[in-house]
Coordinates of C-alpha atoms and ligand atoms in Angstrom, one line a residue:
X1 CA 22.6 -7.5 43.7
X2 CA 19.3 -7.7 45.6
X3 CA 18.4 -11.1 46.0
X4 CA 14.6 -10.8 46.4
X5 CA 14.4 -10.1 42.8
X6 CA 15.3 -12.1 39.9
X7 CA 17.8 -10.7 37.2
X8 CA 16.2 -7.8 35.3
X9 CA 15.6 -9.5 31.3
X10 CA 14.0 -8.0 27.9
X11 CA 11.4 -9.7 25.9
X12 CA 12.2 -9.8 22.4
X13 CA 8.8 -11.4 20.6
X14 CA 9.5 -14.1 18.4
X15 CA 7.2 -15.4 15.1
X16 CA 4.8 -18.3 15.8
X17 CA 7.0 -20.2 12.7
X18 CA 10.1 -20.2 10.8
X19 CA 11.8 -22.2 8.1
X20 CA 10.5 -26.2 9.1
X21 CA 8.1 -24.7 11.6
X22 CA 4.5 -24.3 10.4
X23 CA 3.2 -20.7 11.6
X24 CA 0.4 -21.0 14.1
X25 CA -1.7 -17.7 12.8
X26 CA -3.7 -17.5 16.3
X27 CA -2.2 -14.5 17.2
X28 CA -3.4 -12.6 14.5
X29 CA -7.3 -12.4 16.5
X30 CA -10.1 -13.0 13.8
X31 CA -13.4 -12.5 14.1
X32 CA -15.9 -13.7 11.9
X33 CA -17.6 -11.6 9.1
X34 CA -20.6 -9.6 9.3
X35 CA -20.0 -9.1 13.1
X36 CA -18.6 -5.3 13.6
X37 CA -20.8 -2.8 13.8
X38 CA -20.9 0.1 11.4
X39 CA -21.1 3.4 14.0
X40 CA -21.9 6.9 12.6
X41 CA -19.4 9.0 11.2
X42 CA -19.1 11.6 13.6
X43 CA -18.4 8.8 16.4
X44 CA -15.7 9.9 19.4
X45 CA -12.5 8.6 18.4
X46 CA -12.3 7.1 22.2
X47 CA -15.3 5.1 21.3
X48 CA -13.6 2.9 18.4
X49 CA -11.4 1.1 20.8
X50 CA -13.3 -1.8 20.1
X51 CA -13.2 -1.7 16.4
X52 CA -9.9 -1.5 16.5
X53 CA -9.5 -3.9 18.3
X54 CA -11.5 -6.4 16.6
X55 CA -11.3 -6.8 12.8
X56 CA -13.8 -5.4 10.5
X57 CA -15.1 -8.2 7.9
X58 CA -17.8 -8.5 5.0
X59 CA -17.0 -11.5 2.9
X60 CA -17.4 -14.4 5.1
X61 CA -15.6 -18.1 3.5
X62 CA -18.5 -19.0 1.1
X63 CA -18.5 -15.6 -0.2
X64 CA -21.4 -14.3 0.9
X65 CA -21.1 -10.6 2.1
X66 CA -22.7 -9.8 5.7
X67 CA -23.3 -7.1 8.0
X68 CA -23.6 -3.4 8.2
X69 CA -20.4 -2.7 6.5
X70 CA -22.1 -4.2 3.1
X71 CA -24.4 -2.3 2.9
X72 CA -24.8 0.3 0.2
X73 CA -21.2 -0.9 -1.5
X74 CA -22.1 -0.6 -5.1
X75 CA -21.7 -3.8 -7.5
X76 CA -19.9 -1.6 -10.6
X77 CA -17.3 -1.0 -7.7
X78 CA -16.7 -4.2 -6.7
X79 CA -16.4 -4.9 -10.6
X80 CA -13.7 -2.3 -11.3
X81 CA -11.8 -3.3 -8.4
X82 CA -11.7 -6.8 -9.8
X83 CA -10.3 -5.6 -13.1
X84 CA -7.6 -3.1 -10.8
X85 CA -6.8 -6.4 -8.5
X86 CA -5.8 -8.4 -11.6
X87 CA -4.4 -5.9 -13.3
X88 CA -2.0 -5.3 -10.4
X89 CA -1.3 -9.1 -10.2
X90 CA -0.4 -9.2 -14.1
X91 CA 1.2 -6.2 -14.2
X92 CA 3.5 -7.6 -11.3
X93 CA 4.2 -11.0 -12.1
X94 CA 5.8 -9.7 -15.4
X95 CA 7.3 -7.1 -14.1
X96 CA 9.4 -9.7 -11.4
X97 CA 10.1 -11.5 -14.7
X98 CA 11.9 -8.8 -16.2
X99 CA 14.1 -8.0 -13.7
X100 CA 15.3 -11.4 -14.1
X101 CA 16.0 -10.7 -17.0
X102 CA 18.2 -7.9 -16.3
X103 CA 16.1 -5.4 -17.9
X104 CA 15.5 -3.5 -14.5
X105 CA 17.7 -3.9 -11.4
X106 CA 14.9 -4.0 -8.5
X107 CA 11.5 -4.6 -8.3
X108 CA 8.9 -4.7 -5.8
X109 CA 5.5 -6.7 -5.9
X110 CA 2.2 -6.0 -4.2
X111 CA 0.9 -9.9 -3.9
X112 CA -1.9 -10.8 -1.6
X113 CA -2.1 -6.7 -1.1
X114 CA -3.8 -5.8 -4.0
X115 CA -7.3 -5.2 -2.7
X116 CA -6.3 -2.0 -0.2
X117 CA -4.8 0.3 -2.7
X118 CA -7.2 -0.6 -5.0
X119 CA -10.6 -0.7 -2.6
X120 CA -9.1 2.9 -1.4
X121 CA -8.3 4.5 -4.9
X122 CA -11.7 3.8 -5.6
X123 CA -13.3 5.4 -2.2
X124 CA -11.6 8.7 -3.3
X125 CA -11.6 11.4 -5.5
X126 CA -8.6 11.2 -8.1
X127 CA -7.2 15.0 -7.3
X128 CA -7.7 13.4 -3.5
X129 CA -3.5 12.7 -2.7
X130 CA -2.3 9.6 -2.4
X131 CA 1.1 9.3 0.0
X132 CA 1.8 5.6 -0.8
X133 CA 4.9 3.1 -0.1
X134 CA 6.3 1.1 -3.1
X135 CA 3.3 -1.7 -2.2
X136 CA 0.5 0.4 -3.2
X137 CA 1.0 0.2 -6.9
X138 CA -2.9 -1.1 -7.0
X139 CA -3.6 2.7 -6.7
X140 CA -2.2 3.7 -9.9
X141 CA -3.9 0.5 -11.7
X142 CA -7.1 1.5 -9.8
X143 CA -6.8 5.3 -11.2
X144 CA -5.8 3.6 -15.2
X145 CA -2.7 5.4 -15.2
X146 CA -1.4 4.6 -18.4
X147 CA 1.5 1.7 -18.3
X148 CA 3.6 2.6 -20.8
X149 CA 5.2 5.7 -18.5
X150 CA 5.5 3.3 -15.3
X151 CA 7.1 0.8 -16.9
X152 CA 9.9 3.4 -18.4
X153 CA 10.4 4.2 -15.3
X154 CA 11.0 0.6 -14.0
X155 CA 13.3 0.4 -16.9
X156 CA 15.1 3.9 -16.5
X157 CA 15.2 4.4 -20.0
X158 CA 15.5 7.1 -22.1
X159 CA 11.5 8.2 -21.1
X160 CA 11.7 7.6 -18.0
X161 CA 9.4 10.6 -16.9
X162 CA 11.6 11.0 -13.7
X163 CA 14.8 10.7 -15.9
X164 CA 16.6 7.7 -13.6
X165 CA 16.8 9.9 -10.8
X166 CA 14.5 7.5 -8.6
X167 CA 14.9 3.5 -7.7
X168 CA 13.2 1.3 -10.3
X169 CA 9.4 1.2 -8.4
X170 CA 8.9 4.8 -6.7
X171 CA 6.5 5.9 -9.3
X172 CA 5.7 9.8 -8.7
X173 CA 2.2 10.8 -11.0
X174 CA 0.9 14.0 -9.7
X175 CA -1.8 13.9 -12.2
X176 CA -3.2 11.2 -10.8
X177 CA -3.1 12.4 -7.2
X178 CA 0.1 9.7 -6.5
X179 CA 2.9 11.3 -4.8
X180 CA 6.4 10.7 -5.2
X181 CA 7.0 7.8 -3.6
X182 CA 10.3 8.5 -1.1
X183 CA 12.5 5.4 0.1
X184 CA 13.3 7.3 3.3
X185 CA 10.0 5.1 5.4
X186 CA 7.1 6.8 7.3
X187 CA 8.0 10.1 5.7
X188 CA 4.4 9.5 4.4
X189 CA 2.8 9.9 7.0
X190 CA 4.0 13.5 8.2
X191 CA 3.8 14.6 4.9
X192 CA 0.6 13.3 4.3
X193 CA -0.9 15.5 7.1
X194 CA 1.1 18.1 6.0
X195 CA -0.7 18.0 2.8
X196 CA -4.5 17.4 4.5
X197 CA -3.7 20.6 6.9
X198 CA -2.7 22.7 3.9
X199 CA -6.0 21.7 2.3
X200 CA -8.1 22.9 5.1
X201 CA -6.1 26.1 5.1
X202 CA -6.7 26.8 1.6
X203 CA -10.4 26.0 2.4
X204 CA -10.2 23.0 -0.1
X205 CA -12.0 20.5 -0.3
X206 CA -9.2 17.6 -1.2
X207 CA -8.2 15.2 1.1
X208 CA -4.9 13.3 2.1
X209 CA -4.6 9.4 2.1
X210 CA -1.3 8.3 3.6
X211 CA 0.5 4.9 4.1
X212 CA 2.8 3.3 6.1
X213 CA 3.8 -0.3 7.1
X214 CA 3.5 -2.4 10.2
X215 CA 7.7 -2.4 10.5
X216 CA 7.8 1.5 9.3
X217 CA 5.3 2.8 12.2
X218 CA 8.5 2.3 14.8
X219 CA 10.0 5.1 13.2
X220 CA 9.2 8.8 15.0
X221 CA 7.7 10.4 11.7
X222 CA 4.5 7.8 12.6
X223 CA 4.3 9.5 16.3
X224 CA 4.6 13.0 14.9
X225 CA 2.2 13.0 12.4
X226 CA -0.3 10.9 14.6
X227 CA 0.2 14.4 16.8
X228 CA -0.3 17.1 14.2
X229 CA -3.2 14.8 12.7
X230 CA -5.1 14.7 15.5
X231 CA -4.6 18.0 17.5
X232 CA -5.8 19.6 14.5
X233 CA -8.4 16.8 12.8
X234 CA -6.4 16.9 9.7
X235 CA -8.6 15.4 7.0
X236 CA -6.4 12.6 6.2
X237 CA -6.6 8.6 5.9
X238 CA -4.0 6.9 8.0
X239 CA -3.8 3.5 6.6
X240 CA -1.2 1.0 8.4
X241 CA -0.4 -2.0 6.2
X242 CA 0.3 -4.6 8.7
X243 CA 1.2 -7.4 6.1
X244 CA 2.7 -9.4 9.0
X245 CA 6.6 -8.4 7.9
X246 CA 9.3 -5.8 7.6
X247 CA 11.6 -7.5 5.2
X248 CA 13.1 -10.4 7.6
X249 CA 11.5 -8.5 11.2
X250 CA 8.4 -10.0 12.2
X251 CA 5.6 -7.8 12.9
X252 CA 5.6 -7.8 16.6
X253 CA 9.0 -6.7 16.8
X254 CA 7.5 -3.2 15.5
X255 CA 4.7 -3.2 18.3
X256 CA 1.9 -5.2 17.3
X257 CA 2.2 -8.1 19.6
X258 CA 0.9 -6.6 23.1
X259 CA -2.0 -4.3 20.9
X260 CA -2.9 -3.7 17.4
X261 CA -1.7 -1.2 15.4
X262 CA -4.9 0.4 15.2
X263 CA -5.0 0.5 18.8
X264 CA -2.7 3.1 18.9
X265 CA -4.3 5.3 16.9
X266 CA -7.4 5.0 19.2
X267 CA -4.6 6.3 22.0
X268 CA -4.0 9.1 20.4
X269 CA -7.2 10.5 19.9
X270 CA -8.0 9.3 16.2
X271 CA -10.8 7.6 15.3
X272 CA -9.1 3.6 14.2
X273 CA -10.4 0.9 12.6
X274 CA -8.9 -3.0 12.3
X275 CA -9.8 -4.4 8.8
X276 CA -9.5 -7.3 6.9
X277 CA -7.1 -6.1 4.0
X278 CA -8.2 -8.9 1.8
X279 CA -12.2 -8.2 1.5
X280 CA -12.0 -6.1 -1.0
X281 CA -15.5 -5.0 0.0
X282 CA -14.2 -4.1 3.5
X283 CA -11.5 -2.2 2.3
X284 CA -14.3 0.0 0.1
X285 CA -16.6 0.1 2.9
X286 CA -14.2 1.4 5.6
X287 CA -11.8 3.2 2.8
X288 CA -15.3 5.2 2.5
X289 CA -16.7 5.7 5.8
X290 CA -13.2 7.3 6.4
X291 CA -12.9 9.7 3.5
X292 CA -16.5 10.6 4.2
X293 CA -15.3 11.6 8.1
X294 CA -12.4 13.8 6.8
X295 CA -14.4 15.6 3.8
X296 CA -16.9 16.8 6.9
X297 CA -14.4 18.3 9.1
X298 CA -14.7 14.9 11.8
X299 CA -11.0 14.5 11.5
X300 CA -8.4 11.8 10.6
X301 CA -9.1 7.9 10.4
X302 CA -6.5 4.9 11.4
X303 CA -7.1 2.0 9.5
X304 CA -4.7 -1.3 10.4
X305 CA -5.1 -3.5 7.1
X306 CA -4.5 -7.0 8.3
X307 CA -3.0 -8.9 5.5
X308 CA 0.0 -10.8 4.3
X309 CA 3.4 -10.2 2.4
X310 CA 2.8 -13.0 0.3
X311 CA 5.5 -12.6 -1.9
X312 CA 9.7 -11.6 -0.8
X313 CA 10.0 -8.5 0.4
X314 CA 11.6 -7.4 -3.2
X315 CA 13.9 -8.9 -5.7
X316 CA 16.4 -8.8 -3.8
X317 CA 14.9 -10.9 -0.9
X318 CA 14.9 -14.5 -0.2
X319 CA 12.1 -15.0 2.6
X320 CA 12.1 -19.1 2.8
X321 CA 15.2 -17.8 4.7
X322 CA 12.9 -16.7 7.7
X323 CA 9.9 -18.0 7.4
X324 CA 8.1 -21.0 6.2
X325 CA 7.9 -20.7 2.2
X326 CA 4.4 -22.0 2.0
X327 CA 3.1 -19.6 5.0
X328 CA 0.7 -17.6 2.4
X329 CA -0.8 -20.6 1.7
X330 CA -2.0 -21.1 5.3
X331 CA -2.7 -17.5 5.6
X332 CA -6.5 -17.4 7.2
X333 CA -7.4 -14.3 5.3
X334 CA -6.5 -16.1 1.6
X335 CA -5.9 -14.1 -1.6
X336 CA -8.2 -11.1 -2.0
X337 CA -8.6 -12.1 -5.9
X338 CA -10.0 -15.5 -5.1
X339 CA -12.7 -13.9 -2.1
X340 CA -13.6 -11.2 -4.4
X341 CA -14.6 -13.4 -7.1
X342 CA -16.3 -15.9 -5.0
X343 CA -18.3 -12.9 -4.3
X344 CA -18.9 -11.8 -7.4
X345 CA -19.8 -15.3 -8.7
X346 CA -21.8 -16.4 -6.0
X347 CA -24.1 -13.1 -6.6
X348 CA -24.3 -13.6 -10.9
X349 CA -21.9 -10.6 -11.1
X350 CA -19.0 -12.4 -12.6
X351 CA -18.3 -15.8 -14.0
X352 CA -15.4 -17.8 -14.5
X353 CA -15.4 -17.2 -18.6
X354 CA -15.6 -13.5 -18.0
X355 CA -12.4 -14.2 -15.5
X356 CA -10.1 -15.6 -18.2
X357 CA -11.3 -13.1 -20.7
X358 CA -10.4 -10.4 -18.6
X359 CA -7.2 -11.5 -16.9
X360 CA -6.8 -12.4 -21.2
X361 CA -7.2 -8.9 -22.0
X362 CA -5.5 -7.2 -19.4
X363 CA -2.2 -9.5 -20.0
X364 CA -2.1 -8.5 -23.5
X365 CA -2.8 -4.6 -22.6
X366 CA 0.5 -5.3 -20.4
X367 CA 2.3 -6.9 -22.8
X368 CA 1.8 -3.9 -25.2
X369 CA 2.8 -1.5 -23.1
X370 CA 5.8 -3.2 -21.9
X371 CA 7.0 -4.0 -25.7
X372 CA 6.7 -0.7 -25.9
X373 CA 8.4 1.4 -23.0
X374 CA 11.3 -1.2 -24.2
X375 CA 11.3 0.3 -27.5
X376 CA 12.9 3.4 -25.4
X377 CA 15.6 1.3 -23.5
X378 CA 15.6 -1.0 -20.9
X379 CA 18.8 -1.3 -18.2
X380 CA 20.5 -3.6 -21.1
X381 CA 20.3 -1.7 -23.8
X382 CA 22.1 1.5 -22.3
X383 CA 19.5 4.1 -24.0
X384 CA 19.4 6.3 -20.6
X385 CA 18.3 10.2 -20.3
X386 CA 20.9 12.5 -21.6
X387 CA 23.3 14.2 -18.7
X388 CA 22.0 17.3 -19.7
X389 CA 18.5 16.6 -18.1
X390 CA 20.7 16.4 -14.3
X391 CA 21.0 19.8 -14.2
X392 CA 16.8 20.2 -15.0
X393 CA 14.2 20.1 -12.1
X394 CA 16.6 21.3 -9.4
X395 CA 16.0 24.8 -9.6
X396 CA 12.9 27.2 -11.0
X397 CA 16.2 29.5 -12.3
X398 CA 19.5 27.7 -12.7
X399 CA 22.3 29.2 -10.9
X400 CA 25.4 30.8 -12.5
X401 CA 27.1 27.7 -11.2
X402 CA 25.0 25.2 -12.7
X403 CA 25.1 27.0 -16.1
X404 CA 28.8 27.0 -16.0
X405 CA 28.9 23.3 -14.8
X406 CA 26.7 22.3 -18.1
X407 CA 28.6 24.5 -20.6
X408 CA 31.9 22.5 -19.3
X409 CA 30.3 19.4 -20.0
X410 CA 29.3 20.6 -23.6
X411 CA 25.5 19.5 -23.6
Ligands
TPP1 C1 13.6 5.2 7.4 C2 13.9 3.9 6.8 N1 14.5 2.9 7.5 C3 14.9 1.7 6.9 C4 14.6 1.5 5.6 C5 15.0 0.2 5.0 N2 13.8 -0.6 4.7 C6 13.3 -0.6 3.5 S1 11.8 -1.5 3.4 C7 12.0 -1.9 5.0 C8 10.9 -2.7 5.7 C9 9.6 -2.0 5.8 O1 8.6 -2.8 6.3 P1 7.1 -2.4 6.5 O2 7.1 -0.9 7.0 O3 6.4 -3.4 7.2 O4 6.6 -2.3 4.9 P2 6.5 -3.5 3.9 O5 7.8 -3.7 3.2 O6 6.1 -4.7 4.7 O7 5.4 -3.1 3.0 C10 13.1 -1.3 5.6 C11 13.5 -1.5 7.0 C12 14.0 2.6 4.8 N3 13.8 2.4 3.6 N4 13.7 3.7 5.4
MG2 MG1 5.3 -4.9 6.6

């Protein structure tokens, strides 16, 4: 061994808390709101290194909404998005309840995340595609898909309109430009570019929106499509969730300790933004700037949401395990519900009556639905799609095989 040098080590980052340990958020670099500046949409993608860098905010801690980025955000938007956040929430919380009741075996919630899917569903156009994760169920309350289906899917009941062939959670609703959510991570991405570069060939005029998470962009799928996206300025929304975790993996395992997710878009050529993922008026504003760059040929748009996981990972996760169990709590950004509606108080849009009357209403609209998706099965009750329907949906014409197969099984 040389003896000038010292033994050759790895870094392996580390989270600023664990279980005892209070997190020290520092490293997440805020900025305050109203500060970014709002460039024009055909900007060089070399010259958002700075916004991606910093963090784009509009709702500052007494509500108020500053800077360029609210401008122009209209006030019936930032109403529905309200009624889509707390739909979400509802919709989630009993959702979690019945899986522990064993009508479902899995489920996944959105909290503390509800303000991206549904600030973005509500930038775009509803036959615009939507490549989401399991955490952007927002975008389907966003686009009123009705709950009744989506629930017999959690359930996997006898109208389950994907007929138990996918886990409880990955919804797939083509007619409301929501694709089939895939398990296999980052697969979104690629095939969300696939889908904007096929648009631009057809001489469409749809766009792609694709997701990924902070853990999910170490897999190659996020490289590749950051390649085909920008060589050929696919029209396409690249949104990063960074929500701090990867089930028990911190964040900064996956890359985002040294630079910012969004940073790396700006590497590769492609316009990036950092935003705050709990303004839901952020999420709108930049959700829109971007949609409006791809529908005019300027190309594909990174945007790192900065938010938090607030909840476990899924049903089947325990997260006081690895990290403090009150860390939401101390979260800096706070829960997108509670900023939004500060906002809207503050500015005679919304009150705290018409809050309980509308989280009211919406509980009992979920309630409905869910008494009746049960009335078709749920996991308990063993009412499950017929075997007949596994030979359907494979084929346009079923093989000689198949046929054969079916007839053996006398259905
Ligand atoms: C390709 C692939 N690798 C691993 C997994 C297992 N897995 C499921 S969720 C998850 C964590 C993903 O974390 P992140 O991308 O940050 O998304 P989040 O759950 O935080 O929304 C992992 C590793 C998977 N589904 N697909
Ligand atoms: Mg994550």
């Amino acid at each position: 061994m040389n003896q000038a040098y010292e033994p050759l080590r790895l870094h392996v980052p580390e989270p600023s808390g664990r279980p005892g340990c209070k997190t020290d958020f520092s490293y997440l670099r805020l900025t305050d709101a109203g500060l970014s500046r709002k460039p024009p949409i055909d900007i060089e993608p070399a010259e958002t290194a700075d916004l991606a860098k910093g963090l784009i905010r509009v709702l500052d801690d007494q509500g108020n909404a500053l800077g360029e980025w609210a401008e122009g955000v209209p006030v019936e938007i930032l109403r529905k998005g309200m009624r889509a956040m707390l739909k979400t929430r509802i919709y989630d919380n009993r959702m979690v309840v019945a899986q522990r009741q064993k009508k479902m075996s899995f489920y996944m919630q959105s909290l503390g995340e509800e303000a991206i899917g549904s600030g973005q569903a509500l930038a775009l156009n509803i036959d615009d595609m939507c490549f989401p994760t399991y955490r952007q169920q927002s975008i389907l309350m966003a686009r009123d898909v009705p709950l009744v289906d989506l629930i017999c899917q959690l359930l996997s009941n006898e109208r389950d309109p994907l007929k138990g062939r996918q886990l409880p959670i990955m919804y797939s609703v083509k007619d409301a430009g929501f694709f089939t959510i895939s398990g296999n991570l980052a697969t979104q991405f690629i095939q969300g570019v696939g889908w904007g570069m096929a648009s631009a060939i057809k001489g469409d005029t749809k766009i792609a929106s694709a997701w990924i998470g902070d853990g999910a962009t170490a897999e190659s799928d996020f490289h590749t499509a950051l390649t085909f996206a920008h060589v050929y300025r696919a029209p396409v929304i690249l949104n990063v969730v960074n929500n701090q975790w990867a089930i028990s993996t911190f964040q900064a395992i996956a890359g985002g300790e040294a630079t910012t997710f969004a940073g790396r878009g700006v590497g590769c050529g492609i316009a990036s933004l950092r935003v705050d993922g709990n303004d839901f008026v952020a999420v709108y504003a930049a959700s829109a700037w971007a949609a409006e760059r791809a529908r005019r040929n300027l190309g594909p748009t990174m945007i790192e949401w900065v938010t938090y996981r607030a909840g476990p990972h899924s049903t089947s996760d325990d997260p006081s395990k690895y990290r403090p169990a009150d860390d939401w709590s101390y979260f800096p950004l706070g829960d997108p519900i509670a900023r939004l509606k500060q906002h809207l108080v503050k500015i005679g849009q919304w009150s705290e009556e018409e809050h309980l009357a509308v989280s009211a209403e919406l509980e009992a609209e979920v309630i409905a639905a869910q008494k009746q998706a049960e009335q078709y099965g749920t996991l308990a009750g063993g009412q499950i799609p017929s075997a007949a329907t596994m030979f359907e949906d494979v084929y346009k014409e079923m093989p000689e095989h198949l046929k054969r197969q079916r007839q053996e099984l006398g259905i």
